[in-house]
CSV table of C-alpha atoms and ligand atoms in Angstrom, one decimal:
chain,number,residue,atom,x,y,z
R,1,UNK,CA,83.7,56.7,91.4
R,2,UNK,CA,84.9,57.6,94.5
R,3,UNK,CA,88.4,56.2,95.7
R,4,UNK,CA,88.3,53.4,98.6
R,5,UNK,CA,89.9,54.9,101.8
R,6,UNK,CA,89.5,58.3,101.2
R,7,UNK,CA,87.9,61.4,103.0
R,8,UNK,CA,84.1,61.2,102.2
R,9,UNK,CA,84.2,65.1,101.5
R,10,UNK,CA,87.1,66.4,99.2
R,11,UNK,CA,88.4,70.2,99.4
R,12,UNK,CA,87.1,70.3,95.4
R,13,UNK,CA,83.8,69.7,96.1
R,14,UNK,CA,82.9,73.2,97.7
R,15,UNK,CA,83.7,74.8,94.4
R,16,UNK,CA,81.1,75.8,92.1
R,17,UNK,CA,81.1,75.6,88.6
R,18,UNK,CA,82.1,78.4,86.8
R,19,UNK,CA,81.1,79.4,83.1
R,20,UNK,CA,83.9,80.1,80.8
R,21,UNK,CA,84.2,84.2,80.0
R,22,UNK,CA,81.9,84.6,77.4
R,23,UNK,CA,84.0,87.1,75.6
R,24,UNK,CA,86.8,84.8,75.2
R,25,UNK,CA,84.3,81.6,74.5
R,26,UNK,CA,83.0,83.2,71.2
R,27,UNK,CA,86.6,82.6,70.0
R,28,UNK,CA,85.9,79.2,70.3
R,29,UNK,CA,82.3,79.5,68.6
R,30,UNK,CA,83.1,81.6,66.0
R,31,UNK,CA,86.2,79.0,64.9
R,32,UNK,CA,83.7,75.9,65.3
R,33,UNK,CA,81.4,77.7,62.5
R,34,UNK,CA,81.8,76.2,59.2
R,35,UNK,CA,80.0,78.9,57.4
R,36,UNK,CA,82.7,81.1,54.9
R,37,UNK,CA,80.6,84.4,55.1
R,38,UNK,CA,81.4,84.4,59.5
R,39,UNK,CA,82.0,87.8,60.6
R,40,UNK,CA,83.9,88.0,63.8
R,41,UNK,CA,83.0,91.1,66.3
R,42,UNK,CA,83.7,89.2,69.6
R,43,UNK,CA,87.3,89.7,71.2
R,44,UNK,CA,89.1,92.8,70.6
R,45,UNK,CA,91.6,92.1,68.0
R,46,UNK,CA,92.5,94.4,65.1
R,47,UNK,CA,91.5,93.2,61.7
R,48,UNK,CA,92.6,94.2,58.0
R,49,UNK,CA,90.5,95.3,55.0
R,50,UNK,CA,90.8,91.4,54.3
R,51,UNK,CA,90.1,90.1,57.7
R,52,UNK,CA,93.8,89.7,58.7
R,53,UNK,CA,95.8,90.2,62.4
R,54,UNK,CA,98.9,90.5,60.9
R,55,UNK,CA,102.4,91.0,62.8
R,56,UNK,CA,103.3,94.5,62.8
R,57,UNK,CA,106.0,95.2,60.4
R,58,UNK,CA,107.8,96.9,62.7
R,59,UNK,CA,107.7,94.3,65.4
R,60,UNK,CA,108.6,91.9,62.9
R,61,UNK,CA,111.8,93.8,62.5
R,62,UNK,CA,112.4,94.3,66.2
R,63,UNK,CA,112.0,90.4,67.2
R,64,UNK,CA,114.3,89.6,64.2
R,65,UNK,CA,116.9,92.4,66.3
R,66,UNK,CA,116.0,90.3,69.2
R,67,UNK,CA,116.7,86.7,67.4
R,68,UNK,CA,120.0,88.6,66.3
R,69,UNK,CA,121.3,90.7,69.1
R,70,UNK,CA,119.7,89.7,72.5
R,71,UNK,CA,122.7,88.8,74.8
R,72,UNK,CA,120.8,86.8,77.3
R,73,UNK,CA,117.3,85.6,78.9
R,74,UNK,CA,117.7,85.1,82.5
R,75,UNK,CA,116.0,87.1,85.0
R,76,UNK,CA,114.9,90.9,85.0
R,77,UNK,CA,112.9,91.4,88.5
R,78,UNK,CA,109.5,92.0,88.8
R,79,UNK,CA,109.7,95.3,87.2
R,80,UNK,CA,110.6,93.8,84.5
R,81,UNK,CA,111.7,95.7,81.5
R,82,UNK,CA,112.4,99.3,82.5
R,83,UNK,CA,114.2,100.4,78.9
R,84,UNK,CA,110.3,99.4,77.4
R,85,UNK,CA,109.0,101.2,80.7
R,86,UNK,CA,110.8,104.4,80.4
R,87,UNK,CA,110.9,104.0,76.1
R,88,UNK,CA,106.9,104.9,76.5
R,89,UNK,CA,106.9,107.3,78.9
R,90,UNK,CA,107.1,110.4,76.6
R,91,UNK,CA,104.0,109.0,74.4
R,92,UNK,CA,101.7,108.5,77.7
R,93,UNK,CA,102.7,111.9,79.8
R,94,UNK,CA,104.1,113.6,77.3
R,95,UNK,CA,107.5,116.0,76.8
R,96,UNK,CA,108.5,116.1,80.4
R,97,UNK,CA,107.6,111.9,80.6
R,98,UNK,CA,108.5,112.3,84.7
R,99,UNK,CA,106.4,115.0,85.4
R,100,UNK,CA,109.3,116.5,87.6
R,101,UNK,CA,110.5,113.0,88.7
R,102,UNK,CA,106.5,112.5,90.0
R,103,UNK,CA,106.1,109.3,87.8
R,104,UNK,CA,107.8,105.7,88.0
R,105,UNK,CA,106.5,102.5,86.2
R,106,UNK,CA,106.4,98.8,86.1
R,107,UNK,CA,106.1,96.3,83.1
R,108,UNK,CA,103.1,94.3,83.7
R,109,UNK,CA,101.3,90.8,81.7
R,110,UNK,CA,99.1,92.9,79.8
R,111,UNK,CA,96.9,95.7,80.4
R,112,UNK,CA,94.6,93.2,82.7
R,113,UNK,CA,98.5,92.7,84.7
R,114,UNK,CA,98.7,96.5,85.2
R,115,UNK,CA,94.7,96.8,86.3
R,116,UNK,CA,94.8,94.2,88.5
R,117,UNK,CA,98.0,95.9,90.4
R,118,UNK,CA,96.3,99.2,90.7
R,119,UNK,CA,93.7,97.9,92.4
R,120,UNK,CA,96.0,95.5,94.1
R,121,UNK,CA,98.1,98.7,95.7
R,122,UNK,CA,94.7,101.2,96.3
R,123,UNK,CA,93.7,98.6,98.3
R,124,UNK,CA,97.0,98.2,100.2
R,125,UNK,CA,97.2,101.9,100.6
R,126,UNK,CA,93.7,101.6,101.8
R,127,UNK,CA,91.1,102.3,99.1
R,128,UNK,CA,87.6,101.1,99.7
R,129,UNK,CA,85.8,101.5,97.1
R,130,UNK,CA,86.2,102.0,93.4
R,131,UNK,CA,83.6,103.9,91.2
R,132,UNK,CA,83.3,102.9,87.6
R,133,UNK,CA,81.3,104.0,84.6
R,134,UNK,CA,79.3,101.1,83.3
R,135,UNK,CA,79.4,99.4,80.8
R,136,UNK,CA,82.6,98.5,81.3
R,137,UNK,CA,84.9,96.0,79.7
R,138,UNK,CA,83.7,92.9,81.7
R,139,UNK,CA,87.2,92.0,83.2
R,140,UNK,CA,87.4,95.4,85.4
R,141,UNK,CA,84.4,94.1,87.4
R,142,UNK,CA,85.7,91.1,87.7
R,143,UNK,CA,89.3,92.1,89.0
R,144,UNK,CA,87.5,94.0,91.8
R,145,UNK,CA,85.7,90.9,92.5
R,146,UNK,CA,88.7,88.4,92.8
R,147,UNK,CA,90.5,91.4,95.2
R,148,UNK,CA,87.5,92.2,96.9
R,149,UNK,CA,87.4,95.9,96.1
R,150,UNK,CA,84.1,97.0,96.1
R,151,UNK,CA,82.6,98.5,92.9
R,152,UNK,CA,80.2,101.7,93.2
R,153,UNK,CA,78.7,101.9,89.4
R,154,UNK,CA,77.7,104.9,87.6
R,155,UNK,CA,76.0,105.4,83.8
R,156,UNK,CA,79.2,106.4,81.1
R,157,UNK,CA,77.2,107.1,78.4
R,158,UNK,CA,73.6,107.9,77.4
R,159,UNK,CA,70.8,106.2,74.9
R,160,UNK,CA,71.5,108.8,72.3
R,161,UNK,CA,75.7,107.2,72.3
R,162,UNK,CA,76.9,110.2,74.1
R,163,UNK,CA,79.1,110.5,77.1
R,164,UNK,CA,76.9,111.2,80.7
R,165,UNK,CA,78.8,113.7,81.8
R,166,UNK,CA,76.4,114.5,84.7
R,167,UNK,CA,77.0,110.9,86.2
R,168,UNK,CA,80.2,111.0,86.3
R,169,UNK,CA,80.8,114.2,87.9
R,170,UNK,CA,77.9,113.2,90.4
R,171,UNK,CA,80.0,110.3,91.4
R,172,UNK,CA,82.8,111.8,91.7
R,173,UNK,CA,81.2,114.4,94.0
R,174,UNK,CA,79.2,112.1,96.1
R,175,UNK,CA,83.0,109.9,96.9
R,176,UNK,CA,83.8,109.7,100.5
R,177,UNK,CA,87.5,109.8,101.4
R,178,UNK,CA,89.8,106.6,100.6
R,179,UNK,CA,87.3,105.9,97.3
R,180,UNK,CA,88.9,106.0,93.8
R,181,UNK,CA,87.4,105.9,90.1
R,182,UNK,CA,88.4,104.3,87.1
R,183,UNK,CA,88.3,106.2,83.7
R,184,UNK,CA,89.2,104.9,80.5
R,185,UNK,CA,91.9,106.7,79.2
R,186,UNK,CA,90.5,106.8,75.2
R,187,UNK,CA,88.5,104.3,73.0
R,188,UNK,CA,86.1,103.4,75.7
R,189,UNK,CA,85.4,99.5,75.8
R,190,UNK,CA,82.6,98.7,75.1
R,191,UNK,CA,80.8,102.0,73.9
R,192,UNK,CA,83.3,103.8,72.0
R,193,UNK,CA,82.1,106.7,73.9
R,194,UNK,CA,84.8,108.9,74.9
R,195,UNK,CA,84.8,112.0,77.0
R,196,UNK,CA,85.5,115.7,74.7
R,197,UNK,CA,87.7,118.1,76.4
R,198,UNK,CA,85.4,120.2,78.0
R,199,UNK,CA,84.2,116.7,79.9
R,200,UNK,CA,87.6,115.9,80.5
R,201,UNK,CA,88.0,119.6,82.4
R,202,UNK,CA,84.9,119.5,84.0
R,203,UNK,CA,85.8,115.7,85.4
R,204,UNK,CA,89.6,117.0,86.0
R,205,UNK,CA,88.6,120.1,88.4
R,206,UNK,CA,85.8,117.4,90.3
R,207,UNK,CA,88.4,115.1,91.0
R,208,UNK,CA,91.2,117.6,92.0
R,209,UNK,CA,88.1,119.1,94.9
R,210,UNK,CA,87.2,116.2,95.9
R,211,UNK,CA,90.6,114.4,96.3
R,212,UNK,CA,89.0,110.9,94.5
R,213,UNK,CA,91.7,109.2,93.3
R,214,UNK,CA,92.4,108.3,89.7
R,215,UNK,CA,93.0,104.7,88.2
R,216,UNK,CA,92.9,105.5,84.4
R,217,UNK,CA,93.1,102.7,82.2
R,218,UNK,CA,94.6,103.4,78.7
R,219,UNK,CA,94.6,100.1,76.6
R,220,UNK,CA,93.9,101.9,73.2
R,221,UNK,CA,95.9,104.7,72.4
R,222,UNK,CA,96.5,106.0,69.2
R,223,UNK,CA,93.9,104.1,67.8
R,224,UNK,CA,91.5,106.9,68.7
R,225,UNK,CA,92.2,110.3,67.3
R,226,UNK,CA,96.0,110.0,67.4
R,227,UNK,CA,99.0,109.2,70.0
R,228,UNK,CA,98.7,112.8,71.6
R,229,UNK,CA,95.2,113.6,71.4
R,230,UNK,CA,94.2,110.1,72.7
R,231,UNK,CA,96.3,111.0,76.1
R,232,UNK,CA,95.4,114.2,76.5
R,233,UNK,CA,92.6,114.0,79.2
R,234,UNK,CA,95.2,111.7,80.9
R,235,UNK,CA,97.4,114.5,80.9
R,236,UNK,CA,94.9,117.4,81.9
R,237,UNK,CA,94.0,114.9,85.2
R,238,UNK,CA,97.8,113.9,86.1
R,239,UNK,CA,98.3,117.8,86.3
R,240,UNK,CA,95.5,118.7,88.8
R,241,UNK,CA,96.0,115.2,91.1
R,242,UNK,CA,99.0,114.9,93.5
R,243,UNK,CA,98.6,111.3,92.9
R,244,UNK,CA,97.0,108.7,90.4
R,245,UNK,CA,98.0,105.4,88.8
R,246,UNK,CA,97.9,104.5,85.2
R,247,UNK,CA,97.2,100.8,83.4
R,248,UNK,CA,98.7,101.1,80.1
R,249,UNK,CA,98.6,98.6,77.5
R,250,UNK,CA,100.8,97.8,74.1
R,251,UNK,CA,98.2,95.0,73.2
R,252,UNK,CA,96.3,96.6,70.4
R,253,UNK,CA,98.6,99.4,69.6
R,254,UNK,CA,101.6,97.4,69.0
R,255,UNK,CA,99.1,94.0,67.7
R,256,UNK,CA,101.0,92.4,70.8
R,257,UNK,CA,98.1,90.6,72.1
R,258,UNK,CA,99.2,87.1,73.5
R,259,UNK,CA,102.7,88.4,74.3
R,260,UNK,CA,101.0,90.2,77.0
R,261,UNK,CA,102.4,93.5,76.9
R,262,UNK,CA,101.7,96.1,79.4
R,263,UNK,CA,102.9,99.1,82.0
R,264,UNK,CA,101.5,100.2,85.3
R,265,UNK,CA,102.6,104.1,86.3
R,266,UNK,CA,102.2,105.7,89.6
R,267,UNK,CA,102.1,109.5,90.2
R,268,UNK,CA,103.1,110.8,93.3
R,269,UNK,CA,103.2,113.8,95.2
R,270,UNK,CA,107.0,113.6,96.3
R,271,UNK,CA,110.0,111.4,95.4
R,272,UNK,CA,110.0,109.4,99.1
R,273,UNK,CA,106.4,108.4,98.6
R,274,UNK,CA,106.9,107.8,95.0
R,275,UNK,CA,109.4,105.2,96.3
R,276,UNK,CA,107.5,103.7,98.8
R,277,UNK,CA,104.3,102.9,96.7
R,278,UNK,CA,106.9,101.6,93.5
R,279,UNK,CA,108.3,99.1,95.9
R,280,UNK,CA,104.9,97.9,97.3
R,281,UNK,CA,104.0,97.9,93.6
R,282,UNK,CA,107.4,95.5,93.2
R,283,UNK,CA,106.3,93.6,96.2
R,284,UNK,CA,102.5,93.1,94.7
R,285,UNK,CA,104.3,91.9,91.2
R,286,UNK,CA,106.7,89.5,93.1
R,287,UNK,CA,103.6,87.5,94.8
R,288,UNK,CA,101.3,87.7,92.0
R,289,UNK,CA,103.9,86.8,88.3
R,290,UNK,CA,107.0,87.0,89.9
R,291,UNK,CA,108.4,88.7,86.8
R,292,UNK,CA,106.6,89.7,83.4
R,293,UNK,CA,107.1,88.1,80.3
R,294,UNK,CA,109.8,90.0,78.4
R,295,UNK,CA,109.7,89.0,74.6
R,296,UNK,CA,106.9,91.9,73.7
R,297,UNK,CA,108.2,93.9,75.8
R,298,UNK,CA,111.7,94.0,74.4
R,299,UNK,CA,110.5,94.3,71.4
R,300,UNK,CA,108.4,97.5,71.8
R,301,UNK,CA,111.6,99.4,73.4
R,302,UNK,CA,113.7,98.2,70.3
R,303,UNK,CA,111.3,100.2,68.5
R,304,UNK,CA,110.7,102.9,70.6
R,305,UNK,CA,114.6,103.6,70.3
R,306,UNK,CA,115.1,103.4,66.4
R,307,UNK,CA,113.3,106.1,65.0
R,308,UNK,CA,113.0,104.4,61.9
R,309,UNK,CA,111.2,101.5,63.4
R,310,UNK,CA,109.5,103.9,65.3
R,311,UNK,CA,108.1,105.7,62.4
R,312,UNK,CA,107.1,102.1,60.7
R,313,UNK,CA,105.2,101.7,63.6
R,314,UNK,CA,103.4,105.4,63.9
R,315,UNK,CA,102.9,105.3,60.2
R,316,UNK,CA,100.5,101.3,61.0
R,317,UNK,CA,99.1,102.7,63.7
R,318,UNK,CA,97.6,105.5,61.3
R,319,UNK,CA,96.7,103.0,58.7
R,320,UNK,CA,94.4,101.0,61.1
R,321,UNK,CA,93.0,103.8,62.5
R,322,UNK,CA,92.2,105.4,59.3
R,323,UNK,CA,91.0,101.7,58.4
R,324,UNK,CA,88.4,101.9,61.4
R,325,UNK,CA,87.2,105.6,61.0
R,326,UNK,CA,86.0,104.2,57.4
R,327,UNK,CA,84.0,101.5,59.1
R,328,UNK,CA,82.8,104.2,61.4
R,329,UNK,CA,82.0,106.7,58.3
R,330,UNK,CA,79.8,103.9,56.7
R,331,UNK,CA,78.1,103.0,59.9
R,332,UNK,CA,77.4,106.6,60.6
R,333,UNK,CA,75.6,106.7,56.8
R,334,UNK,CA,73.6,103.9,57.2
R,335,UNK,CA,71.4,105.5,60.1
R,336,UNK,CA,68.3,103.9,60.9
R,337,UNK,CA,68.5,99.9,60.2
R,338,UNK,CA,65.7,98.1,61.5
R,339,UNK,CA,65.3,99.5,65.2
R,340,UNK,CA,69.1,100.5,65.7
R,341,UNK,CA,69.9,104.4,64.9
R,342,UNK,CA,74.0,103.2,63.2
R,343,UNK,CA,74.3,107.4,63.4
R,344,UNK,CA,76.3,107.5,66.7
R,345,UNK,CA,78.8,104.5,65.7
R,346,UNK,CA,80.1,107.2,62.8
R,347,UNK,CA,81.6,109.6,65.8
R,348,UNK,CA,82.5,107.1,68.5
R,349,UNK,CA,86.1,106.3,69.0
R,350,UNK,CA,88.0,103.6,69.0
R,351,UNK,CA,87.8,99.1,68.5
R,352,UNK,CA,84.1,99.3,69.9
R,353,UNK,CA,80.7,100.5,69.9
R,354,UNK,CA,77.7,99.0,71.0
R,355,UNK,CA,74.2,98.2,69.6
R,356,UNK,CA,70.9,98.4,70.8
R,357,UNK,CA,70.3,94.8,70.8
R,358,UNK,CA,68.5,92.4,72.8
R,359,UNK,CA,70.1,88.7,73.8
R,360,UNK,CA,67.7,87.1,71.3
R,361,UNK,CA,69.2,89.2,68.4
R,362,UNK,CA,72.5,88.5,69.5
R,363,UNK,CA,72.3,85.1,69.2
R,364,UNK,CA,69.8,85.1,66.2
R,365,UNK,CA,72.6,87.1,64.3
R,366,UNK,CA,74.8,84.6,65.1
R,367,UNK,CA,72.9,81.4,63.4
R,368,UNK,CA,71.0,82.8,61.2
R,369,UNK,CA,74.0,84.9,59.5
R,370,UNK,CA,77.3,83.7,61.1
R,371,UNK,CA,77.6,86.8,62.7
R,372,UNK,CA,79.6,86.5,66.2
R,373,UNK,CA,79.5,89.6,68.7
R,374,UNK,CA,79.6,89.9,72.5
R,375,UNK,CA,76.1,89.2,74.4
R,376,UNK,CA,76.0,92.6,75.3
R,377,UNK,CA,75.7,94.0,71.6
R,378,UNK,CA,79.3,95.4,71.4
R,379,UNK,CA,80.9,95.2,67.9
R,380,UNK,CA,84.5,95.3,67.0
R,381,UNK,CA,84.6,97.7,64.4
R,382,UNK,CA,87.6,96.4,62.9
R,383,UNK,CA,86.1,93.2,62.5
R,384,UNK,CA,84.0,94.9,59.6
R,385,UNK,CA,85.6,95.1,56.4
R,386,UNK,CA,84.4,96.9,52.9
R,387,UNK,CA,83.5,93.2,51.5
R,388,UNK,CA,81.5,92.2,54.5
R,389,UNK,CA,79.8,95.7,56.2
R,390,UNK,CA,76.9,95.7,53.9
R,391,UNK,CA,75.4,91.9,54.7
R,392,UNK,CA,76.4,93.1,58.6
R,393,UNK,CA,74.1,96.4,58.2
R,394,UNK,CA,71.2,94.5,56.3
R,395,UNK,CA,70.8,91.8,58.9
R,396,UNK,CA,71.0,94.0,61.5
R,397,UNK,CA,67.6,95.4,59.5
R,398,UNK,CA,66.5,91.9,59.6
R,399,UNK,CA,67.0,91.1,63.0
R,400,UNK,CA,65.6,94.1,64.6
R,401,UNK,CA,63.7,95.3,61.3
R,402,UNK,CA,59.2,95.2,62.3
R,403,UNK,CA,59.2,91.6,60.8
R,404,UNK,CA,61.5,89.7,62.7
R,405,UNK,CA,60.8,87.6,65.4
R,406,UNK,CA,64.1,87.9,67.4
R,407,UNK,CA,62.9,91.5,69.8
G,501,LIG,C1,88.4,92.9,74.6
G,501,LIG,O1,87.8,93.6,75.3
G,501,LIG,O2,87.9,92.2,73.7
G,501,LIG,C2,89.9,92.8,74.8
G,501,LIG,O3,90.3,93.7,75.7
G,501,LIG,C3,90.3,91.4,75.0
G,501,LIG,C4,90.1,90.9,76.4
G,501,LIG,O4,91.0,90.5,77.1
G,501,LIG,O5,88.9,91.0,76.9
């Protein structure tokens, strides 16, 4: 009904509909379903043996500090937490965490907060054009698109679940001046296909010729190889690159999830420059959250400066990685299920892999056998458990097997 004595065309009305992100809708689907043999794979969230996102122990322990001992809540600044900032330093860039005093960071909402300011401040600085390896987790595509940054695609990985080395170098060679690229640190979402060391060189001396510069997004460290070997194609690019920026998120690796817990870093040639871009970075922050949230945030430096909470922490961060590697393991072993080879998911890295599935399948696996994953075929590893792996791999033999109707 429309309101006597009012203008006949309303600002709302030029606004198209738009559909709900798909990722975080299956959250909604998967809860709806009554069925008690469900399997979730949608949204990245760690998951025990028994289907659990517990609390980490240790932050458990650290918010009880914080319940205790926290002397006040009013205002940081838009940097936010800089004991949490600086407490992770060391993990990310290693023994000298400054590089030289090269390196200064920001708390940021998340990993999506400290993405969304890298691009934010390339494109002040005057970046044009950001090249990305695709798939990509579906929020980086559209962060470009709500700050107009325009996205130049390449291949990351190929059919056989390895890493396409050649397309990445290829774009990085073919970048004209003021165009960046955006790597995933570790634990590439959504293939799980990471770069090996000899990758990461090859990629490290194309960048440091061509002068592309680096956004690397790191929102799953440690739960990779480990908390040093997950970083350490970071590291090899930081030390060829005069400058970069890095989106770091304590999401996943601290089970932090909806307390939004994240850093952005910038590398810098010299200290003056360094400056400048951190208070542009400050300025960006101000106008976009004003300040981040702080609870997570405290409670990861808490940690970070106790080593026995510290160690509590390293020693659950093992546990689910070892958790997922045994997912992986039985994947691998399965092999061939139907028309999807499982042999690649048993040496990819990380939350996710993806499957060889069409949109039918997807959403035939889904009401046929309560199983919920993303539209693109990406699993969540550690959504699989010993007591529900098997029924995944058999109707995944069912779905795509020669009888089924769902190709
Ligand atoms: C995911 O990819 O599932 C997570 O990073 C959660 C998110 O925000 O999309």
């Amino acid at each position: 009904m429309r309101c006597r004595g009012m203008r006949a065309f309303m600002m709302l009305d030029r606004l198209d509909p738009q559909s709900p992100d798909a990722l975080l809708a299956l959250i909604k689907m998967y809860a709806a379903d009554n069925r008690s043999d469900k399997i979730d794979l949608g949204v990245g969230v760690y998951r025990t043996d028994e289907g659990d996102t517990p609390v980490f122990d240790a932050i458990k322990r650290a918010e009880q500090q914080l319940v205790d001992e926290q002397p006040s809540k009013s205002y940081l600044g838009p940097e936010g937490d800089m004991g949490f900032v600086n407490a992770l330093m060391p993990y990310i860039f290693g023994e000298d965490a400054t590089m030289g005093g090269r390196i200064a960071g920001m708390q940021t909402p998340g990993g999506t907060g400290a993405v969304r300011l890298a691009v934010a401040l390339g494109q002040k600085a005057g970046m044009t054009k950001l090249h990305m390896g695709t798939p990509s987790w579906p929020n980086h595509a559209q962060i470009l698109s709500d700050i107009a940054m325009e996205m130049a695609p390449f291949e990351h990985a190929n059919a056989d679940g390895t890493a396409n080395v050649g397309a990445v170098l290829a774009a990085i060679r073919a970048a004209g001046p003021n165009e960046g690229i955006l790597l995933h640190g570790c634990c590439h979402n959504p293939t799980g296909v990471d770069y090996s060391d000899e990758d990461w060189a090859a990629i490290c001396d194309a960048i440091a010729e061509t002068g592309i510069f680096p956004i690397i997004d790191t929102a799953y460290h440690g739960l990779g190889h480990g908390l040093d070997e997950d970083v350490a194609g970071l590291r090899s690019v930081l030390a060829k690159v005069p400058e970069a920026f890095i989106a770091y998120s304590c999401d996943k690796n601290f089970g932090m999830y909806r307390d939004r817990v994240g850093a952005f870093y910038i590398l810098a040639n010299v200290q003056e420059t360094l400056d400048t871009a951190f208070s542009n970075a400050n300025a960006l922050a101000r106008a976009s959250w004003s300040m981040p949230p702080d609870h997570g945030a405290a409670a990861v430096r808490l940690i970070l400066r106790d080593s026995k909470l510290t160690q509590i922490w390293q020693d659950e961060l093992s546990e689910m990685r070892g958790r997922m590697a045994q997912v992986r393991v039985k994947l691998g072993e399965a092999g061939m299920q139907g028309s999807v080879d499982m042999t690649p998911l048993g040496s990819q890295k990380g939350l996710f892999s993806v499957l060889p599935v069409s949109k039918d399948q997807v959403a035939q696996l889904r009401s046929d056998h309560g199983i919920y994953m993303a539209g693109s075929g990406r699993i969540n590893i550690a959504g699989l458990t010993m007591g529900n792996i098997d029924k995944f791999i058999s109707a995944i033999a069912e779905v795509t097997g020669p009888d089924s109707d769902g190709a």
